[in-house]
PDB file of C-alpha atoms in Angstrom:
ATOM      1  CA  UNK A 124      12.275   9.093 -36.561  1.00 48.00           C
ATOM      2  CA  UNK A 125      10.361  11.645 -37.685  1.00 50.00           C
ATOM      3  CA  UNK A 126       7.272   9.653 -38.280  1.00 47.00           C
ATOM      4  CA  UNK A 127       7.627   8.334 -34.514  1.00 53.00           C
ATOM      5  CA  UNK A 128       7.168  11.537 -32.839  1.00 49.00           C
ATOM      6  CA  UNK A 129       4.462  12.478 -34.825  1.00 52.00           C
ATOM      7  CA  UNK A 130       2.934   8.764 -33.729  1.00 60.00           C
ATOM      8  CA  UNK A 131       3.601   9.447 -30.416  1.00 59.00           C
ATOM      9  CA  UNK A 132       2.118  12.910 -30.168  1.00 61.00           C
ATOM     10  CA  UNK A 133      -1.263  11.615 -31.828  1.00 77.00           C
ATOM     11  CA  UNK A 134      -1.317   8.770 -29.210  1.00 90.00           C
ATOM     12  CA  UNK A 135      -1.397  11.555 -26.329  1.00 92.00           C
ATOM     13  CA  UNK A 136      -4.374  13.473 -28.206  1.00 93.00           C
ATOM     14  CA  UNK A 137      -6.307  10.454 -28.430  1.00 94.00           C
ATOM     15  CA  UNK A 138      -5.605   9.321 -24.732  1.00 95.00           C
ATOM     16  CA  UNK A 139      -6.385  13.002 -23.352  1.00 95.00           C
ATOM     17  CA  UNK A 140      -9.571  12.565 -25.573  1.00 94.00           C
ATOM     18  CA  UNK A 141     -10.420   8.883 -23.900  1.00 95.00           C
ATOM     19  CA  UNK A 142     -10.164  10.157 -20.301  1.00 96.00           C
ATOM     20  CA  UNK A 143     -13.034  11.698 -18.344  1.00 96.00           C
ATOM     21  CA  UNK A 144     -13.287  12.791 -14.670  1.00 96.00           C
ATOM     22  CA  UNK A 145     -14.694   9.083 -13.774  1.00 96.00           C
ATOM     23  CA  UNK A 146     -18.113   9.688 -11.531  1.00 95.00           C
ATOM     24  CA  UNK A 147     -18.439   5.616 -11.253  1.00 96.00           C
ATOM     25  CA  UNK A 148     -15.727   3.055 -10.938  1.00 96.00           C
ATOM     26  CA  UNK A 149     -15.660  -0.775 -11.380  1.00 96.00           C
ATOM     27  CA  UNK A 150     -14.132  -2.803  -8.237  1.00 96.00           C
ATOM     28  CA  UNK A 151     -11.030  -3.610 -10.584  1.00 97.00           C
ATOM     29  CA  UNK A 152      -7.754  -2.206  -9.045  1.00 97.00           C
ATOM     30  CA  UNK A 153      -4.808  -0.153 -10.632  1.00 98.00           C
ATOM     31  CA  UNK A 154      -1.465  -2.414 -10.654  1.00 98.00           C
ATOM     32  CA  UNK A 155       1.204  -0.650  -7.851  1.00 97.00           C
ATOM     33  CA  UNK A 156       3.219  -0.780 -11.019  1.00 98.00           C
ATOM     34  CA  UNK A 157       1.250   1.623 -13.155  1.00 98.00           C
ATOM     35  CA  UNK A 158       0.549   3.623  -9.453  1.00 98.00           C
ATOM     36  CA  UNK A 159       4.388   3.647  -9.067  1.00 98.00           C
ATOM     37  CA  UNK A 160       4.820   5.421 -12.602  1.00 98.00           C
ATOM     38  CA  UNK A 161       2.258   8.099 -12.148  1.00 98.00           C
ATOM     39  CA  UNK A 162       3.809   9.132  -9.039  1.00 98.00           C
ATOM     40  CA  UNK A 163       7.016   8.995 -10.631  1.00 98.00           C
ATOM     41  CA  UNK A 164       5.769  11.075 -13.196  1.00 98.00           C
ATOM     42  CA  UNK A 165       4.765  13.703 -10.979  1.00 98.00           C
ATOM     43  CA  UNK A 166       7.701  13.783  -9.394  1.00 98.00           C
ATOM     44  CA  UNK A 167       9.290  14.709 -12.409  1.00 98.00           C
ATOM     45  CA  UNK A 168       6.802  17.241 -13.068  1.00 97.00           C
ATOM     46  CA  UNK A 169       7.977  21.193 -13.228  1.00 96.00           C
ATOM     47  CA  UNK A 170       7.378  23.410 -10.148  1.00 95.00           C
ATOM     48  CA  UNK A 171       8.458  26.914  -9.687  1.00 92.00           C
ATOM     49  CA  UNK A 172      12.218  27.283  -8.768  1.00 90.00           C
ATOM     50  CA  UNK A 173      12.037  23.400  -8.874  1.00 93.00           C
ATOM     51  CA  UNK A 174      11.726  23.155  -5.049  1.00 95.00           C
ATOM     52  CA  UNK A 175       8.767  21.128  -5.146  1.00 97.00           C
ATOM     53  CA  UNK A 176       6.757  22.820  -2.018  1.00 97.00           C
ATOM     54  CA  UNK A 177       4.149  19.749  -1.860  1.00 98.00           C
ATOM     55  CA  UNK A 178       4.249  16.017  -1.045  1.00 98.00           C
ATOM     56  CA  UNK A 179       2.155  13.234  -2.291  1.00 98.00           C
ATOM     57  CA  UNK A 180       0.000  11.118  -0.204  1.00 98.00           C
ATOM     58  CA  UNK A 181      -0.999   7.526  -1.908  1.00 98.00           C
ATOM     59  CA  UNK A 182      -3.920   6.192   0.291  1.00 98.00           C
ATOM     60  CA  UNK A 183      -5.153   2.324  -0.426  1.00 97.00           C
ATOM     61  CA  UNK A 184      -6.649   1.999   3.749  1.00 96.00           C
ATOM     62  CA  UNK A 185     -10.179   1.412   3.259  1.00 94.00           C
ATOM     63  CA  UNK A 186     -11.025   2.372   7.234  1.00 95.00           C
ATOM     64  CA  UNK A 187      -9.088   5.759   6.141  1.00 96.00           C
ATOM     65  CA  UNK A 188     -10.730   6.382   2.788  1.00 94.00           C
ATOM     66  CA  UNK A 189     -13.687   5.943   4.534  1.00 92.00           C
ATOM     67  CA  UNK A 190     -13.640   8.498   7.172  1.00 94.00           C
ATOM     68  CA  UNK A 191     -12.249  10.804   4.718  1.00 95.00           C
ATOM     69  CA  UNK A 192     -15.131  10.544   2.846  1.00 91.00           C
ATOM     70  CA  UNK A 193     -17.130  11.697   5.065  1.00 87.00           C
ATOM     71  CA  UNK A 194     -19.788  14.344   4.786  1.00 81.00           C
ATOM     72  CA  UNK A 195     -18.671  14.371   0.895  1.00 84.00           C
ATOM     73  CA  UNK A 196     -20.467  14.180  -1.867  1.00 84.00           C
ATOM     74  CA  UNK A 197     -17.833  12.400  -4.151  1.00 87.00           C
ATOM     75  CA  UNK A 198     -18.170   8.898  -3.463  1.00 88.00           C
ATOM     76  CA  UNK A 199     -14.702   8.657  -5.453  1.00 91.00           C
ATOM     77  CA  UNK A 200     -13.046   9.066  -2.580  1.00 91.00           C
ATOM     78  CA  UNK A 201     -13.475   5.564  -1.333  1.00 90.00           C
ATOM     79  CA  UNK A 202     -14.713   3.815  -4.133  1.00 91.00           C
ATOM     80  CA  UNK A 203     -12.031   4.118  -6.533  1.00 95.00           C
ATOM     81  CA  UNK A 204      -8.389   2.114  -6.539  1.00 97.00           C
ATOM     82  CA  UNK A 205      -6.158   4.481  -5.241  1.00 98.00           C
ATOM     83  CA  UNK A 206      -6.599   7.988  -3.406  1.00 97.00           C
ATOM     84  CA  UNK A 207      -3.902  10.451  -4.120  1.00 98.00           C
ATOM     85  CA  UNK A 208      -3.777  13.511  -1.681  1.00 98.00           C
ATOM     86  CA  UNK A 209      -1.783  15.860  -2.746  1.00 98.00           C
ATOM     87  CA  UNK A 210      -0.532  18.584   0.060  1.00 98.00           C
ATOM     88  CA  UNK A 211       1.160  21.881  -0.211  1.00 98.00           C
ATOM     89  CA  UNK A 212       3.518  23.304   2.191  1.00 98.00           C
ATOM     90  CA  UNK A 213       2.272  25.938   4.989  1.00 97.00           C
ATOM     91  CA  UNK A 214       5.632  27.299   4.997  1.00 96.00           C
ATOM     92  CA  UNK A 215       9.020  27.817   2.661  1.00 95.00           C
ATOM     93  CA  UNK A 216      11.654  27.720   5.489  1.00 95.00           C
ATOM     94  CA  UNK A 217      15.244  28.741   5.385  1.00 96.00           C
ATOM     95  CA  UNK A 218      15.867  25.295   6.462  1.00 96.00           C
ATOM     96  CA  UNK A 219      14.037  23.376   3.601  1.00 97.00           C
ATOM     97  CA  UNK A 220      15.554  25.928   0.835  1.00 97.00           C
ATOM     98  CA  UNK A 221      19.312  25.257   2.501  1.00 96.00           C
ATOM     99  CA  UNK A 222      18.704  21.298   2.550  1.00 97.00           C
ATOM    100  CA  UNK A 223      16.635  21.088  -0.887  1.00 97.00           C
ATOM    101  CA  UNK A 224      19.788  23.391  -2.779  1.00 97.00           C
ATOM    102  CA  UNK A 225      22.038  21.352  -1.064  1.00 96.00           C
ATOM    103  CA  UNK A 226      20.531  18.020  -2.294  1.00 97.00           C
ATOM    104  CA  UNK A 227      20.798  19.545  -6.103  1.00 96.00           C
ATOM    105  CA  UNK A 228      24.342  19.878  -5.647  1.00 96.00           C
ATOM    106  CA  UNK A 229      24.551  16.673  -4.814  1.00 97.00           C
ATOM    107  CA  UNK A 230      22.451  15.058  -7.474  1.00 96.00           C
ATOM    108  CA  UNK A 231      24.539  17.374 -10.179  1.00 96.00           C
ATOM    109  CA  UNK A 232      27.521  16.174  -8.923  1.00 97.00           C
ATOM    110  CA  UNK A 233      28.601  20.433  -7.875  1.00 97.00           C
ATOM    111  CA  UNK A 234      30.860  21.440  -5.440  1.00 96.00           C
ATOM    112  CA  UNK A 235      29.678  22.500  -1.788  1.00 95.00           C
ATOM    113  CA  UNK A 236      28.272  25.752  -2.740  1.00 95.00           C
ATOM    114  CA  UNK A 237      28.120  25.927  -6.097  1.00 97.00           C
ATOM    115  CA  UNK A 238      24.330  27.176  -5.874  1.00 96.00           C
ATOM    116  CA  UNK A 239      24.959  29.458  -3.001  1.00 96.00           C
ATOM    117  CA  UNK A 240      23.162  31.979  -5.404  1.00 96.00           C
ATOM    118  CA  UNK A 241      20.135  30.315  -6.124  1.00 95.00           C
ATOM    119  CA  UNK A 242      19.890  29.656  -2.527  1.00 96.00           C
ATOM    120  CA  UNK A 243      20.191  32.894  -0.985  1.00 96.00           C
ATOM    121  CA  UNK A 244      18.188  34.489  -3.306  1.00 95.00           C
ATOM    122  CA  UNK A 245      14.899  31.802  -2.647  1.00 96.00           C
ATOM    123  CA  UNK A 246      15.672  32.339   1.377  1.00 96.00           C
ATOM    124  CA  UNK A 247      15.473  36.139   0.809  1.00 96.00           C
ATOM    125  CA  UNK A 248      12.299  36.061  -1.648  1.00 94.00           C
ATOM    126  CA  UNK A 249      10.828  33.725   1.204  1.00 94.00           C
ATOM    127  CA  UNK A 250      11.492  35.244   3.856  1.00 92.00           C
ATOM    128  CA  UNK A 251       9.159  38.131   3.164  1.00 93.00           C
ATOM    129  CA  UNK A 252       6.268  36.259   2.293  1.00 92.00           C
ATOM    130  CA  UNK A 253       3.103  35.660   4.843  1.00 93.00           C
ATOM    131  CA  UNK A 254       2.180  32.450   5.790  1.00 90.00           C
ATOM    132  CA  UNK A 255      -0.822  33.306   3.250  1.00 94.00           C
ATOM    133  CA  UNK A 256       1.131  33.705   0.481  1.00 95.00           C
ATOM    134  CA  UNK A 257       3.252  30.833   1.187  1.00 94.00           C
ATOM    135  CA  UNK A 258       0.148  28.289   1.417  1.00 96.00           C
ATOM    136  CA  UNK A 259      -1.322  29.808  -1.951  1.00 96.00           C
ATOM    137  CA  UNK A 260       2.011  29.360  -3.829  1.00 96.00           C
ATOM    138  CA  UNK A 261       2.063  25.573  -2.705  1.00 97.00           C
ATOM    139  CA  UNK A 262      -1.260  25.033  -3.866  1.00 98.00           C
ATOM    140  CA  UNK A 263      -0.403  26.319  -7.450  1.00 97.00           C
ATOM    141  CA  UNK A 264       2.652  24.279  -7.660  1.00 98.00           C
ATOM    142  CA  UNK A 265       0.450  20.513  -6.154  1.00 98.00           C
ATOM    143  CA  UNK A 266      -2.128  21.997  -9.350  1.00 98.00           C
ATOM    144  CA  UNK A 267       0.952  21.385 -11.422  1.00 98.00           C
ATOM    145  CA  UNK A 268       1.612  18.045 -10.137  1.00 98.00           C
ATOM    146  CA  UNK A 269      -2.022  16.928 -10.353  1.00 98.00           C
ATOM    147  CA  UNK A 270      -2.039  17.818 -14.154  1.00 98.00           C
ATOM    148  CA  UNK A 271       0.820  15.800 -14.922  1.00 98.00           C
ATOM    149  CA  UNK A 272      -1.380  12.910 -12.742  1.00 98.00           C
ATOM    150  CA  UNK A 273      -4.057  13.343 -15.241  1.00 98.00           C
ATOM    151  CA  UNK A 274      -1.879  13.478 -18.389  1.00 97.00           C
ATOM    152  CA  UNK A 275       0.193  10.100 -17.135  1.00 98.00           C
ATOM    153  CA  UNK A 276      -2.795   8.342 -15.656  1.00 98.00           C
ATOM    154  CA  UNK A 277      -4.412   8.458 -19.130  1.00 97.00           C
ATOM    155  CA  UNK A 278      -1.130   7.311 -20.779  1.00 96.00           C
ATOM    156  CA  UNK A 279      -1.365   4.252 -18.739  1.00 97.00           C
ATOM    157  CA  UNK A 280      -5.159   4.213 -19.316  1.00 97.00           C
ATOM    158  CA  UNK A 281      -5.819   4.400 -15.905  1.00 98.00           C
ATOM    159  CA  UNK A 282      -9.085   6.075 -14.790  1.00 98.00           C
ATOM    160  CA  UNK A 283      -8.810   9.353 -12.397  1.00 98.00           C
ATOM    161  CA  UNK A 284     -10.994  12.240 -11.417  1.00 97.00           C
ATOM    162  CA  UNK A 285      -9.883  15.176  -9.656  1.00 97.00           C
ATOM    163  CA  UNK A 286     -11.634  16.812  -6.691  1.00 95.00           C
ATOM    164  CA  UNK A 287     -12.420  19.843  -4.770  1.00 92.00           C
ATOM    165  CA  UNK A 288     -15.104  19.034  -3.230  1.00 86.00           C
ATOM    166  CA  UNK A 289     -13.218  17.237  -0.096  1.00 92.00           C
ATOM    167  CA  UNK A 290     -13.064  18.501   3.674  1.00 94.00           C
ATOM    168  CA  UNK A 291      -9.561  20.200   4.120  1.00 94.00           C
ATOM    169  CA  UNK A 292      -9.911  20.026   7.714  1.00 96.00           C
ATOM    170  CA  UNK A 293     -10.861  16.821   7.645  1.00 96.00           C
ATOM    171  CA  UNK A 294      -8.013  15.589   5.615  1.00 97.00           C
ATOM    172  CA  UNK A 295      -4.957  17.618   7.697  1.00 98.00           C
ATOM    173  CA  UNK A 296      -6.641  16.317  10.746  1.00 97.00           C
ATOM    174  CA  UNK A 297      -7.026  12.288   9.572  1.00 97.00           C
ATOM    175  CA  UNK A 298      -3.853  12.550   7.489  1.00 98.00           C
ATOM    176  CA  UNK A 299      -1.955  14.743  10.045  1.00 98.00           C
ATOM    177  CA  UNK A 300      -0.845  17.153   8.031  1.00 98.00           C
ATOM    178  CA  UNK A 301      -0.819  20.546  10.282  1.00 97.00           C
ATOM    179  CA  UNK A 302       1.633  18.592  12.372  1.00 97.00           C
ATOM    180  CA  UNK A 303       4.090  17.754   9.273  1.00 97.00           C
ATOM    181  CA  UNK A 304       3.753  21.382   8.264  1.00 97.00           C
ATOM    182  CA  UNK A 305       1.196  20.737   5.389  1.00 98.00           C
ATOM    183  CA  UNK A 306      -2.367  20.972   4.489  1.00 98.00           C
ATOM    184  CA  UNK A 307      -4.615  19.071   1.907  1.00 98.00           C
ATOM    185  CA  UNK A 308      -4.579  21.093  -1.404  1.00 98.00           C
ATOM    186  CA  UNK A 309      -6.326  18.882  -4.013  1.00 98.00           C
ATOM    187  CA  UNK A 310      -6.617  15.599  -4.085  1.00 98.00           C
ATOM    188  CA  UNK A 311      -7.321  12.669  -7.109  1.00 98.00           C
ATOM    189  CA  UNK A 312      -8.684   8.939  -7.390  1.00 97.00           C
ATOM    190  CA  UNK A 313      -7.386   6.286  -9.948  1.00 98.00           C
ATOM    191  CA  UNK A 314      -8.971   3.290 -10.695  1.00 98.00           C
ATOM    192  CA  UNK A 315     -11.076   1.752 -13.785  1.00 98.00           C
ATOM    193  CA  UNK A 316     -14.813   3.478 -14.979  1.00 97.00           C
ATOM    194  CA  UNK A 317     -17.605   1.408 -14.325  1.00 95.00           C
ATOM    195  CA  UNK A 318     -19.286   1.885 -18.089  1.00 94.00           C
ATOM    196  CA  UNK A 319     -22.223  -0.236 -17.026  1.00 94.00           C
ATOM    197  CA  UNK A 320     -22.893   2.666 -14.441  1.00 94.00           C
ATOM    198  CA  UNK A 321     -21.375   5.909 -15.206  1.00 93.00           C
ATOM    199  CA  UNK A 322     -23.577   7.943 -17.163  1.00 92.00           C
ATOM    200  CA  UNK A 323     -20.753  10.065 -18.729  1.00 91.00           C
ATOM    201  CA  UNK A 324     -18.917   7.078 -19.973  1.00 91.00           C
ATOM    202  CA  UNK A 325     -20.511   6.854 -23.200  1.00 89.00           C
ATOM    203  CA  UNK A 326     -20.530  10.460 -23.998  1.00 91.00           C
ATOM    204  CA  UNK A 327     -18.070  12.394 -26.358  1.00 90.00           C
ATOM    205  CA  UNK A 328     -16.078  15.214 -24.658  1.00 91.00           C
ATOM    206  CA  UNK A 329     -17.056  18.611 -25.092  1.00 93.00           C
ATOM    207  CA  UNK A 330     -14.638  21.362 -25.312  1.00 95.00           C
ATOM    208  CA  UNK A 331     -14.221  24.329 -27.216  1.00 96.00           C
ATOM    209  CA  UNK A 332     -12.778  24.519 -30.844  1.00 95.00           C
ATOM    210  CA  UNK A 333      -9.398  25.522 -30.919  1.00 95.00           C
ATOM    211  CA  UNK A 334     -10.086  28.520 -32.690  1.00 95.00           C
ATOM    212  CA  UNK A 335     -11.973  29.982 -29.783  1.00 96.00           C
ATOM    213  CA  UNK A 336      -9.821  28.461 -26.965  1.00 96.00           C
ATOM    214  CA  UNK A 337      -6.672  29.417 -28.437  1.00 97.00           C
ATOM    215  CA  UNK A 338      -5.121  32.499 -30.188  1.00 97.00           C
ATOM    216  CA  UNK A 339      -1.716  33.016 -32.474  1.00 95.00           C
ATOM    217  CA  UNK A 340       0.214  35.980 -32.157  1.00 97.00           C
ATOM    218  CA  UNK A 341       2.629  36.107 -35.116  1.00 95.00           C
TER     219      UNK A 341
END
């Protein structure tokens, strides 16, 4: 057993070591089964008070991708697989906190009102932040999700880049996000590198040692 972990926890260093933030991909598309398990895996993924204050967008519509892609510089966004938009919450209502707390009673098989405590004290903390605050916090929490992406995606050996450099505006208005209460906080492609044609395919990946990026206090 103990050989198997220690297997296992090499495999994830070398995968995190294979994947790259794809510039070029090949025409080949990602199975919906392998899709299906990243997005399970994120949402399995932590988030702060475990409310999960985001939802996932999976976008295959090439007349979408398209005029999302507009103006942008990362051709990614339509020429990849699979488009994953990830979008925080604007706001942390009462109402969501009630119905979420209620739903994790339910799943943990608790009485009616067994997290009354956890409840009230999220609707209090929330109810003093500004919408600001609220947006920022969502953000940090899809960031969480769309590492976990990155980390499954290269478990399955699937190909994904993350991006920034996308048109918020242009993704709440196409995806209609203002009107379900959420905005476009980062977003991610999946599909398969084209080596042939992506001139960071070939080269190692350079990061710090671990000496310099990390420090032990004993």
């Amino acid at each position: 057993m103990p050989f198997q972990f220690i297997n296992n926890k090499m495999e994830l260093i070398k995968n995190l070591k294979w994947r790259y933030a794809v510039k070029k991909y090949s025409e080949k598309k990602v199975s919906e089964d392998k899709v299906d398990q990243i997005v399970e895996a994120i949402n399995l993924t932590a988030s702060s008070c475990g409310i999960q204050p985001y939802r996932l967008f999976v976008i295959t519509n090439p007349e979408v991708r398209k005029r999302l892609g507009e103006g942008s510089f990362n051709a990614q966004l339509h020429a990849s697989s699979h488009l994953l938009v990830f979008a925080g919450f604007n706001e942390i209502t009462s109402e969501y906190i009630f119905d979420y707390v209620e739903m994790m009673e339910d799943q943990r098989n608790l009485e009616k009102g067994a997290l009354n405590e956890l409840k009230d004290m999220l609707i209090e903390y929330f109810s003093v932040q500004t919408p600001g605050q609220n947006v920022i916090w969502s953000d940090k929490q899809a960031y969480i999700g769309l590492g976990t992406a990155l980390i499954a995606a290269a478990e399955l050996k699937v190909d994904a880049t993350p991006m920034e450099g996308f048109d918020p505006k242009l993704f709440n208005e196409v995806l209609g996000l203002s009107e379900k209460g959420l905005h476009a906080s980062v977003i991610l492609s999946l599909g398969y590198r084209d080596e042939a044609n992506d001139f960071l395919a070939s080269m190692p990946k350079a990061r710090l040692p671990i000496n310099e990026f990390s420090f032990r206090i004993s």
